[in-house]
Amino acid sequence: MKPAPFQYVVPESLEEVMDILGQHGAEAKVLAGGQSLMPLLNMRLARPAVLVDINRLPGLDQIAVEDTAVEIPCLVRQRAAERSPIVAEELPLLREALRHVAHPQIRNRGTICGSIAHADPAAELALVLVALEGEVVAVGRGGERRIPANAFFRGIFTTALEADEVIRSVRIPRRRFSGQAFREFSPRAGDFALVAVAVALDVDPQGRVQTARVAVAAGSDVPARLTEVEARLQGAQAGAEAVKAAAAQAREAVQAGSDAHASEAYRRHLTEVLTEEALLAAMATTGGNVA
Amino acid sequence: MAQAPRFTGQRIRRVEDPRFLTGRGRYLADLEPLGTLAVAFLRSPHAHARIRRLDVTPALQVSGVAAVVTGADLTEANIYCAGLGGQPYPPLAVDEVLYVGHPLVAVVARSRAQAEDAIDAVVVEYEPLPAVVDPVEALAEGAPRVFSQAESNLCFHLEHTPEGLDALFAEAACVVRGTFRHQRQTAVPMETRGILAQYEPVSSRLQVYASSQWGHGLRDGLAKALGLPQSKVQVTLPDVGGGFGAKYGVYPEDVVVAWLALKLGRPVKWVSDRLEAMVSDFHARDSIHIAEGAFAKDGTFLAIRDHMISPAGAYLLDGSAAVLETVIASLVLPGPYKVQAVGFRIDGALTNTTPLGTYRGVWGPAATWVQESLMERAASELGLDRVQMRLHNMVRKEEFPYASCTGVVYDPGSYQESLQTAMEAIDYPGFLKRQREARAQGRYLGLGIAAFVEPTSLGAWQPEPPTVPYESAVVRMEPGGEVVVQVSVNSHGQGHETTIAQLVADALSVDIGKVTVRFGDTAAAPYGGGTFGSRSITVGGGAALEAAGRLRDKILAIGAHLLEAAPEDVELRDGTVAVKGVPARSLSLAEIGRVAHWVPAKMPSGMEMGLEASSRYVPPPITFSNGCHAAEVEVDPKTGRVRIQRYVVVEDCGVMVNPTIVEGQIIGGVAQGVGAAFLEELGYGEDGQPWATTLMDYHLPSVTDVPRVECLHLETPSAVPGGMKGMGESAMVASPAALVLAVEDALSPLGVRFERMPLTPERVWQAMTATRS
Ligand SMILES: Cc1cc2nc3c(=O)[nH]c(=O)nc-3n(C[C@H](O)[C@H](O)[C@H](O)COP(=O)(O)OP(=O)(O)OC[C@H]3O[C@@H](n4cnc5c(N)ncnc54)[C@H](O)[C@@H]3O)c2cc1C
């Protein structure tokens, strides 16, 4: 378990990063918190010729609140985000999800953007980015692009990022929901989820669901919104009945995978269970009139 | 003993802990003599394949590489496995690879990273051959054979049908049956295996350091494999970070590393990483029991039949699980219950997987599960209370020593009392009420009971025992009065430096701070069988007590002589020899030490100089500890997840030397039992590819999975000096059964029975869904 030989570079500016990536393309790999990349290197599953350590880039470790979005740059550690008052205030769903990511020791090093770049289909943070319609800010020699979450994740460990691009930050809209919740089921605390569900809702004073976001990661290639379920919820009276129906529909609608950890049937079942729990929890926090 | 024990039985803090807890332990990986070379192995990616071409020349070009060796280079060094399989066991594969992880090339380089680079450069062409993984399939007609020249994969067979067995089944009021499949596991000690070997030209001796449970065994094995005299191999064990059975014996990597050190004349070191550990440490368990139990109308347990099928992996090892787990099970299947006859059949099969060996509690987890399941199923068929029915069948106090129908003799224990104590602690009547109330609310609460015996402290348990039947100790008092104890057992986490010091300090009436316990170096420690089978404190401690007793007699004799008193009139007291009733007439141990080492004229006539005594203690064939586990669980009907609400252990291991250490062993065993019952599984695909090769896939219990364990103690002294019984494995023996049965009890309204562990949430959910529909 020792990595194959590589060249190690520690750039001190984003421009330098882009130069190196432009020069080496797919032969280079960015090293952020290392919590996914180091195991891959040690098992020789990843064999980059050049390792570009971005940990010394200046000015990229503070979360910023803008008019319409919260910006999380690439050196913000998961643990820092979890403890950030900005995240607590603006992005309660992200904060709730972060507690399910690995263990505190790993969150101390791992970055939010690193998890997004890694694109593990079971990753909590990717799911939240999809649920909250966030976007990825990628920079490369060709300039800067903003890629919406639903276009960013392309498959298992596969994203829309070009070989010469680096994620500078992720941006998540400042959009208050009246309620939200995150639920997951994993073999042990801190493990990747067999199924994870993120929901966010607006419920009007009459107790009707105005908008619903339901996103699920269930062992398929990418985390996805369940638009049919969202559509059914919209306009429905918030309450156990609507939730039950929505959860049953989620079971059918979800793209569930099958692997050594869980069968497709079990994942569908868990999707129903967790969707029900998450929707009820989200409705309970809305303060609306839940029947 | 001269006075009431000061240390034995007390919760003395472990003397080794300050070193371990402050990072000052010294493990194999910490040893780095000047010029040490690192080894990496190329391991087969196939379950079974012919090696069509093997070209190592590109590996020799890699920077830092000192040597590359293959099976062909090593034909002079062979380790052989025992048993009916009898296949030669070359340390590196020759011609064919037989399992994923089978080593076939070793590279020696300046660093491990360079050695791995060279491994990458080796060119191998494999011709895949048919593989067989499942033991039942391996024994079927026409199955692919692991060794093509062998007639079949059957590598071990034993059966016995006692007279009257069939009649007992024919007359029984109730016969219950079940299939019980214990999954494959591996021990996963926190410190992986490792070995460092160095040839010492001055003494023409091979010095070996290893992370092992048995230095003398490794020495003997290496001497045999390499054709060296035993005196020319010295094995030294540094601190060992866990073993659990996986570090007992000689592994192929050990032979390769030792051989390389001889060839290269430089220190050579290999430290297993977790990836290779998962496919090269002994795998364990993986047995199938097809069992039935016969019961009379009043619940009397009459007889057991059990067909055990167990894979050996690609080689039948000396300590093969296919033999040890099953043969010991055949002897103690009745557990604490009186049974009139046990019939069994054992079939061991070679398969294309990592060889199976020992893991804490060999025989126990599967057999206790069988034993307690038969009991539960019969109780529910006969409509009897399961606690009463157990009590009814248990060996009673007045029946000891009890000769079991299987031929083993149980020494006195507290079988009924431990069950009763456990039921009081868990509040059995109260539980039944809670369970009823919970069920009315759609909640599933269950109570699992596992009453167990643990055969410990093996001595001469067979006429020609396959294990060393004794342990040794040399107890020496230095001229200054300090005591050094050399023992043949060694610690890989058990706390021998503390417990053996407690025993010796009391035997010699000195402060525990004056006693140092040493082990782990074949050049200094007396011969013995190392640490296995819950026998260190009984057999090793017994030897220490016996030797200390002999030394005490000598000290008293010298003291009496110097005090001009009769030996029976003097006593050892707080570091002095004094005339009984006349404390003023006393001598310090330092004074006695001075005389014994320096002043022949003052010694009793004819007495040898020095203060040293030794013992080779052969214990009774088997000492049985016993106890009872009770687990209360709640099953989430939505997800199948099991939560352990309470966990009670009643343990009777005779006289406890150190209750804190006993409880540590219990809690660790329960943790591993949680792993067996709910989490851990080393599965293989049909193609022979293991699917748990990292700790992401092999789910060890973590802190949130292990319950708080309530420990209660009973003490029925054994016949060994000090009255101790072994207990290192008992919690692992009983806990899987208690947990699985708790889940079955919770789901009893649905009639769920489990045939295989672990009970992952998905399996529980499936079982619930299957019975609901
Ligand atoms: C024991 C353990 C348990 C874990 N459990 C979970 C879990 O439950 N849920 C979960 O989601 N994750 C889990 N993880 C993974 C963890 O969340 C990682 O931290 C995260 O996936 C990667 O973030 P990182 O900063 O460490 O990235 P790194 O490991 O440094 O990099 C990961 C990948 O992203 C790329 N990358 C990183 N940053 C950038 C960037 N700014 N621009 C472009 N590419 C970039 C790297 O090149 C690499 O390919 C676990 C990890 C461990 C070790």
CSV table of C-alpha atoms and ligand atoms in Angstrom, one decimal, chain A residues 29-37 54 74 78 100-102 106 110-111 114-115 117-118 123-124 161 166-167 190-192, ligand 1:
chain,number,residue,atom,x,y,z
A,29,LYS,CA,-4.3,15.2,-9.9
A,30,VAL,CA,-5.3,17.9,-7.4
A,31,LEU,CA,-4.7,17.0,-3.8
A,32,ALA,CA,-7.1,18.7,-1.3
A,33,GLY,CA,-7.9,17.0,2.0
A,34,GLY,CA,-6.6,13.7,0.7
A,35,GLN,CA,-9.3,11.7,2.4
A,36,SER,CA,-10.3,10.0,-0.8
A,37,LEU,CA,-7.3,10.5,-2.9
A,54,ILE,CA,-3.5,23.0,-3.4
A,74,CYS,CA,-12.0,24.8,-2.2
A,78,GLN,CA,-16.0,19.8,6.1
A,100,HIS,CA,-23.2,12.0,8.4
A,101,VAL,CA,-20.0,12.4,6.4
A,102,ALA,CA,-17.4,10.0,7.8
A,106,ILE,CA,-11.8,12.8,8.4
A,110,GLY,CA,-11.6,16.6,4.0
A,111,THR,CA,-13.0,19.5,2.0
A,114,GLY,CA,-13.0,17.7,-2.7
A,115,SER,CA,-16.1,15.5,-2.0
A,117,ALA,CA,-15.0,16.6,-7.2
A,118,HIS,CA,-14.6,13.0,-6.1
A,123,ALA,CA,-21.7,11.1,-0.9
A,124,GLU,CA,-23.9,13.2,1.2
A,161,LEU,CA,-14.9,18.9,-14.9
A,166,VAL,CA,-9.9,22.9,-10.8
A,167,ILE,CA,-13.0,23.6,-8.6
A,190,GLY,CA,-19.8,7.3,9.6
A,191,ASP,CA,-20.1,4.8,6.7
A,192,PHE,CA,-21.2,5.8,3.3
C,1,LIG,C1,-12.9,6.3,6.6
C,1,LIG,C2,-13.6,7.3,5.6
C,1,LIG,C3,-14.9,7.4,5.6
C,1,LIG,C4,-15.6,8.2,4.7
C,1,LIG,N1,-16.9,8.3,4.8
C,1,LIG,C5,-17.5,9.2,3.9
C,1,LIG,C6,-19.0,9.3,4.0
C,1,LIG,O1,-19.7,8.7,4.8
C,1,LIG,N2,-19.5,10.2,3.1
C,1,LIG,C7,-18.8,10.9,2.2
C,1,LIG,O2,-19.3,11.6,1.4
C,1,LIG,N3,-17.4,10.8,2.1
C,1,LIG,C8,-16.8,9.9,3.0
C,1,LIG,N4,-15.4,9.9,2.9
C,1,LIG,C9,-14.7,10.6,1.9
C,1,LIG,C10,-14.4,12.1,2.4
C,1,LIG,O3,-15.6,12.8,2.5
C,1,LIG,C11,-13.4,12.8,1.5
C,1,LIG,O4,-12.9,13.9,2.3
C,1,LIG,C12,-14.0,13.5,0.3
C,1,LIG,O5,-14.6,12.6,-0.4
C,1,LIG,C13,-12.8,14.1,-0.5
C,1,LIG,O6,-12.4,15.4,0.0
C,1,LIG,P1,-10.9,15.7,0.1
C,1,LIG,O7,-10.7,17.2,0.3
C,1,LIG,O8,-10.3,14.9,1.1
C,1,LIG,O9,-10.4,15.4,-1.4
C,1,LIG,P2,-9.1,14.6,-1.9
C,1,LIG,O10,-9.1,13.2,-1.3
C,1,LIG,O11,-7.9,15.4,-1.7
C,1,LIG,O12,-9.5,14.5,-3.4
C,1,LIG,C14,-10.5,13.7,-3.9
C,1,LIG,C15,-10.7,13.9,-5.4
C,1,LIG,O13,-11.1,15.1,-5.7
C,1,LIG,C16,-10.2,15.8,-6.5
C,1,LIG,N5,-10.2,17.2,-6.0
C,1,LIG,C17,-10.1,17.6,-4.7
C,1,LIG,N6,-10.3,18.9,-4.6
C,1,LIG,C18,-10.4,19.4,-5.9
C,1,LIG,C19,-10.6,20.7,-6.4
C,1,LIG,N7,-10.7,21.8,-5.7
C,1,LIG,N8,-10.7,20.8,-7.8
C,1,LIG,C20,-10.7,19.7,-8.5
C,1,LIG,N9,-10.5,18.5,-8.1
C,1,LIG,C21,-10.4,18.3,-6.8
C,1,LIG,C22,-8.9,15.1,-6.3
C,1,LIG,O14,-8.1,15.3,-7.4
C,1,LIG,C23,-9.4,13.7,-6.1
C,1,LIG,O15,-9.6,13.1,-7.4
C,1,LIG,C24,-14.8,9.0,3.8
C,1,LIG,C25,-13.4,8.9,3.8
C,1,LIG,C26,-12.8,8.1,4.7
C,1,LIG,C27,-11.3,8.0,4.7
